[in-house]
Tab-separated table of C-alpha atoms in Angstrom:
chain	number	residue	atom	x	y	z
A	8	GLN	CA	9.026	22.592	-13.163
A	9	LEU	CA	10.782	24.205	-10.162
A	10	GLU	CA	7.509	25.302	-8.401
A	11	ALA	CA	6.005	21.873	-8.541
A	12	ALA	CA	9.296	20.437	-6.920
A	13	ASN	CA	8.905	23.164	-4.142
A	14	GLU	CA	5.221	22.478	-3.783
A	15	ARG	CA	6.076	18.439	-3.429
A	16	LEU	CA	8.803	19.385	-0.804
A	17	ARG	CA	6.129	21.556	1.320
A	18	ARG	CA	3.765	18.628	1.424
A	19	GLN	CA	6.574	16.559	2.419
A	20	ASP	CA	7.377	18.545	5.360
A	21	ALA	CA	3.827	19.272	5.990
A	22	GLU	CA	3.324	15.119	5.979
A	23	ARG	CA	6.223	14.751	8.461
A	24	THR	CA	5.446	17.395	10.842
A	25	ARG	CA	2.083	16.196	10.817
A	26	PHE	CA	3.447	12.548	11.548
A	27	ILE	CA	5.998	13.637	14.268
A	28	THR	CA	3.263	15.330	16.233
A	29	LEU	CA	0.966	12.567	16.145
A	30	VAL	CA	3.503	10.171	16.990
A	31	THR	CA	4.509	12.519	20.141
A	32	HIS	CA	0.927	12.494	21.210
A	33	GLU	CA	0.655	8.662	20.928
A	34	LEU	CA	3.671	7.741	23.031
A	35	ARG	CA	3.067	10.566	25.596
A	36	ALA	CA	0.053	8.893	27.136
A	37	PRO	CA	1.512	5.505	27.942
A	38	ILE	CA	4.788	6.975	29.131
A	39	ASN	CA	3.001	9.539	31.647
A	40	THR	CA	0.781	6.581	32.772
A	41	ILE	CA	3.781	4.475	33.407
A	42	HIS	CA	5.817	7.406	35.194
A	43	THR	CA	2.539	8.401	37.409
A	44	CYS	CA	2.190	4.629	38.549
A	45	MET	CA	5.895	4.225	39.429
A	46	GLU	CA	5.993	7.439	41.452
A	47	LEU	CA	2.760	5.903	43.325
A	48	ALA	CA	4.306	2.804	43.940
A	49	LEU	CA	7.730	4.183	45.124
A	50	THR	CA	6.345	6.949	47.477
A	51	SER	CA	3.107	5.685	48.749
A	52	TYR	CA	2.337	3.359	51.599
A	53	ALA	CA	0.029	1.206	49.754
A	54	SER	CA	-0.752	-2.424	50.669
A	55	PRO	CA	0.891	-5.013	48.529
A	56	GLU	CA	-2.184	-5.697	46.856
A	57	LYS	CA	-2.490	-2.178	45.668
A	58	ILE	CA	1.168	-2.090	44.771
A	59	ARG	CA	0.507	-5.151	42.675
A	60	GLU	CA	-2.467	-3.563	41.188
A	61	ILE	CA	-0.338	-0.584	40.091
A	62	LEU	CA	2.355	-2.885	38.729
A	63	GLU	CA	-0.180	-4.755	36.870
A	64	ARG	CA	-1.397	-1.553	35.145
A	65	VAL	CA	2.499	-0.570	34.318
A	66	LYS	CA	2.727	-3.989	32.661
A	67	SER	CA	-0.214	-3.289	30.743
A	68	ARG	CA	0.877	-0.092	29.526
A	69	THR	CA	4.317	-1.336	28.724
A	70	ALA	CA	2.718	-3.787	26.504
A	71	GLU	CA	0.741	-1.010	24.599
A	72	LEU	CA	3.922	0.932	24.085
A	73	SER	CA	5.760	-2.055	22.798
A	74	GLU	CA	3.084	-2.551	20.336
A	75	LEU	CA	2.914	1.198	19.364
A	76	ILE	CA	6.529	1.254	18.745
A	77	GLY	CA	6.531	-1.998	16.617
A	78	ASP	CA	3.513	-0.451	14.438
A	79	LEU	CA	5.491	2.686	14.292
A	80	LEU	CA	8.333	0.794	12.581
A	81	ARG	CA	6.157	-1.099	10.407
A	82	LEU	CA	4.545	2.019	9.415
A	83	ALA	CA	8.068	3.959	8.759
A	84	ARG	CA	9.034	0.896	6.519
A	85	ALA	CA	5.850	1.283	4.582
A	86	ARG	CA	6.436	4.901	4.120
A	87	GLU	CA	9.957	4.350	3.170
A	88	GLU	CA	9.038	1.653	0.712
A	89	ALA	CA	6.661	4.300	-0.822
A	90	SER	CA	9.473	6.680	-1.946
A	91	LEU	CA	12.179	3.585	-2.714
A	92	LYS	CA	12.257	0.700	-5.100
A	93	GLU	CA	11.020	-1.998	-2.851
A	94	GLN	CA	12.275	-5.230	-3.268
A	95	VAL	CA	9.832	-7.760	-4.383
A	96	GLU	CA	9.607	-11.312	-5.894
A	97	LEU	CA	7.128	-13.423	-7.223
A	98	VAL	CA	4.795	-14.505	-4.693
A	99	GLN	CA	1.982	-17.261	-4.693
A	100	PRO	CA	-0.967	-15.399	-2.527
A	101	ASP	CA	-2.584	-18.549	-1.687
A	102	ASP	CA	0.010	-19.997	0.153
A	103	VAL	CA	0.548	-16.895	1.946
A	104	LEU	CA	-3.361	-16.641	3.115
A	105	GLN	CA	-3.143	-20.168	4.038
A	106	ASN	CA	-0.215	-19.667	6.352
A	107	VAL	CA	-2.206	-16.648	8.078
A	108	VAL	CA	-5.301	-18.736	8.581
A	109	GLN	CA	-3.492	-21.383	10.145
A	110	LEU	CA	-2.027	-18.889	12.590
A	111	MET	CA	-5.119	-17.223	13.473
A	112	LYS	CA	-7.832	-20.013	13.530
A	113	ALA	CA	-7.086	-20.642	17.067
A	114	GLU	CA	-7.655	-17.026	18.057
A	115	ALA	CA	-11.115	-17.075	16.054
A	116	ASP	CA	-12.051	-20.547	17.549
A	117	SER	CA	-11.333	-19.014	21.208
A	118	LYS	CA	-14.206	-16.454	20.097
A	119	ASP	CA	-16.494	-18.850	18.687
A	120	LEU	CA	-16.338	-17.411	15.573
A	121	PHE	CA	-17.069	-19.438	12.399
A	122	LEU	CA	-13.926	-18.625	9.800
A	123	SER	CA	-14.579	-19.611	6.382
A	124	VAL	CA	-11.951	-19.536	3.566
A	125	ASP	CA	-12.491	-20.067	-0.140
A	126	ILE	CA	-9.594	-19.648	-2.645
A	127	GLN	CA	-9.834	-19.874	-6.196
A	128	ASP	CA	-7.846	-22.708	-7.631
A	129	GLY	CA	-4.613	-21.814	-9.618
A	130	VAL	CA	-4.508	-18.399	-9.096
A	131	SER	CA	-1.652	-16.408	-10.539
A	132	HIS	CA	1.639	-15.129	-8.884
A	133	VAL	CA	1.848	-11.497	-7.809
A	134	ARG	CA	5.052	-9.441	-7.589
A	135	ALA	CA	5.234	-8.498	-3.657
A	136	SER	CA	7.500	-9.226	-0.422
A	137	PRO	CA	5.962	-12.334	1.421
A	138	ASP	CA	6.327	-11.153	4.769
A	139	ARG	CA	4.648	-7.799	3.816
A	140	LEU	CA	1.765	-9.584	1.970
A	141	LYS	CA	1.607	-11.784	5.193
A	142	LEU	CA	1.069	-8.558	7.448
A	143	VAL	CA	-1.630	-7.432	4.942
A	144	TRP	CA	-3.881	-10.716	5.619
A	145	THR	CA	-2.688	-10.718	9.197
A	146	ASN	CA	-3.916	-6.934	10.186
A	147	LEU	CA	-7.378	-7.534	8.075
A	148	LEU	CA	-7.803	-10.915	9.626
A	149	SER	CA	-6.785	-9.623	13.390
A	150	ASN	CA	-9.367	-6.495	12.929
A	151	ALA	CA	-11.987	-8.819	11.893
A	152	ILE	CA	-11.571	-11.515	14.895
A	153	LYS	CA	-11.253	-8.222	17.211
A	154	TYR	CA	-14.453	-6.584	16.251
A	155	THR	CA	-16.764	-9.736	15.939
A	156	GLU	CA	-18.704	-10.797	19.024
A	157	PRO	CA	-18.701	-14.424	19.780
A	158	GLY	CA	-20.669	-16.591	17.682
A	159	GLY	CA	-20.399	-14.125	14.596
A	160	ILE	CA	-18.947	-15.435	11.180
A	161	ILE	CA	-15.620	-14.244	9.196
A	162	SER	CA	-15.455	-14.844	5.630
A	163	VAL	CA	-11.923	-14.802	3.355
A	164	THR	CA	-11.967	-15.234	-0.436
A	165	LEU	CA	-9.052	-15.035	-2.789
A	166	ARG	CA	-9.983	-14.610	-6.443
A	167	GLU	CA	-8.491	-13.936	-9.704
A	168	THR	CA	-10.157	-11.509	-12.322
A	169	ALA	CA	-8.704	-9.969	-15.445
A	170	GLY	CA	-5.270	-8.822	-14.604
A	171	GLU	CA	-5.703	-8.787	-10.690
A	172	LEU	CA	-5.792	-10.876	-7.613
A	173	VAL	CA	-8.746	-9.840	-5.433
A	174	GLY	CA	-8.773	-10.559	-1.406
A	175	THR	CA	-11.917	-9.988	0.606
A	176	VAL	CA	-12.234	-10.311	4.376
A	177	ARG	CA	-15.762	-10.093	5.597
A	178	ASP	CA	-17.253	-9.986	9.269
A	179	THR	CA	-20.427	-9.692	10.996
A	180	GLY	CA	-19.027	-7.629	13.622
A	181	ILE	CA	-19.673	-3.997	14.858
A	182	GLY	CA	-19.186	-2.386	11.652
A	183	ILE	CA	-17.954	1.380	10.834
A	184	ALA	CA	-20.238	4.484	10.933
A	185	PRO	CA	-20.101	6.072	7.244
A	186	GLU	CA	-18.135	9.237	8.619
A	187	ASP	CA	-15.406	7.109	10.209
A	188	GLN	CA	-15.300	4.715	6.863
A	189	GLN	CA	-14.063	8.114	5.191
A	190	ARG	CA	-10.880	8.426	7.515
A	191	ILE	CA	-10.417	4.524	8.346
A	192	PHE	CA	-7.137	4.612	6.562
A	193	GLU	CA	-5.595	7.495	8.359
A	194	GLU	CA	-2.647	6.887	10.676
A	195	PHE	CA	-3.760	6.612	14.472
A	196	TYR	CA	-7.352	7.050	13.506
A	197	ARG	CA	-9.892	4.889	15.346
A	198	ALA	CA	-13.722	4.766	15.242
A	199	GLU	CA	-15.363	5.689	18.479
A	200	ASN	CA	-17.061	2.143	18.613
A	201	ALA	CA	-13.755	0.564	17.967
A	202	ARG	CA	-12.104	2.251	21.074
A	203	SER	CA	-14.719	0.911	23.386
A	204	VAL	CA	-14.223	-2.689	22.282
A	205	SER	CA	-10.344	-2.436	22.294
A	206	PRO	CA	-9.334	0.615	23.674
A	207	MET	CA	-5.163	-0.077	23.545
A	208	VAL	CA	-4.947	-0.787	19.832
A	209	THR	CA	-2.909	1.921	18.057
A	210	GLY	CA	-4.657	2.645	14.891
A	211	VAL	CA	-1.822	2.182	12.607
A	212	GLY	CA	-2.684	-1.371	11.150
A	213	LEU	CA	-4.970	-0.214	8.288
A	214	ALA	CA	-2.810	2.756	7.280
A	215	ILE	CA	0.185	-0.025	6.934
A	216	VAL	CA	-2.007	-1.980	4.994
A	217	GLN	CA	-3.199	0.691	2.544
A	218	ARG	CA	0.481	1.906	2.006
A	219	ILE	CA	1.761	-1.881	1.216
A	220	VAL	CA	-1.003	-2.274	-1.059
A	221	GLU	CA	-0.615	0.887	-3.095
A	222	ASN	CA	3.407	0.436	-2.918
A	223	TRP	CA	2.606	-2.817	-5.269
A	224	GLY	CA	0.291	-0.781	-7.770
A	225	GLY	CA	-3.087	-2.253	-6.070
A	226	ARG	CA	-5.601	-0.590	-4.034
A	227	ILE	CA	-8.062	-1.264	-0.929
A	228	CYS	CA	-11.374	-0.276	-0.119
A	229	ILE	CA	-13.988	-0.719	2.575
A	230	GLU	CA	-17.780	-1.416	2.531
A	231	SER	CA	-19.446	-1.456	6.051
A	232	GLU	CA	-22.639	-0.896	7.953
A	233	LEU	CA	-22.864	0.380	11.574
A	234	GLY	CA	-24.077	-3.090	13.651
A	235	LEU	CA	-23.845	-5.505	10.954
A	236	GLY	CA	-20.396	-5.969	9.617
A	237	THR	CA	-17.541	-4.896	7.472
A	238	LYS	CA	-15.715	-6.014	4.173
A	239	PHE	CA	-12.262	-5.240	2.927
A	240	THR	CA	-11.206	-5.796	-0.402
A	241	PHE	CA	-7.713	-5.136	-1.699
A	242	ALA	CA	-6.576	-5.977	-5.288
A	243	LEU	CA	-3.087	-6.796	-6.667
A	244	PRO	CA	-1.929	-6.779	-10.283
A	245	ARG	CA	-1.104	-10.252	-11.598
A	246	ALA	CA	2.479	-10.760	-12.042
A	247	ASP	CA	2.069	-11.302	-15.713
A	248	CYS	CA	0.234	-8.337	-16.544
């Protein structure tokens, strides 16, 4: 029993060290860029147009840094919830989904994407946090919108099966290669084709989604074909089961 406890502590230390290393690496790049740009702006005799270009780059990297810090805070919270007893309540999942769709419909419309939503009538409650469930749907929908070309289709469903609520987000986007699918839920991991579409995304969103869903006793999986689209499916236990 003592040996098992020590092994668990060793794994936790290794995971903590890996996390710190990854965070340091991700933070270093935008900070170095900002520092270099500011040095160039302060020490050069560049034209006002060039100075403006430098400051625009600083602004862009600052926004990237702010997004990364926000993702890190959300990831840290999800990690904490995995080790502590998270505060949950009875949540009506269809209300949460409809709210997220309303918020994100304009973004889909701006890319000329057809967004369809199919919610089964009378779905049961789940034990969850409304804000965290909203974050799950928001991350999945945001990814679908981001990686689907104009004119594409995104379909969202919410169904109830025996003992579970099942949500899906399917798109006709760029898809994910088989070798990337095996790592897609890793913290900071990004597929090469995703980097080319959106280079500033942190690669933390899906790791957060997985931790939230699994913290509530659920599961999430992916089906994808490169160039044809992706489908994420997550399932949560019904509150009365």
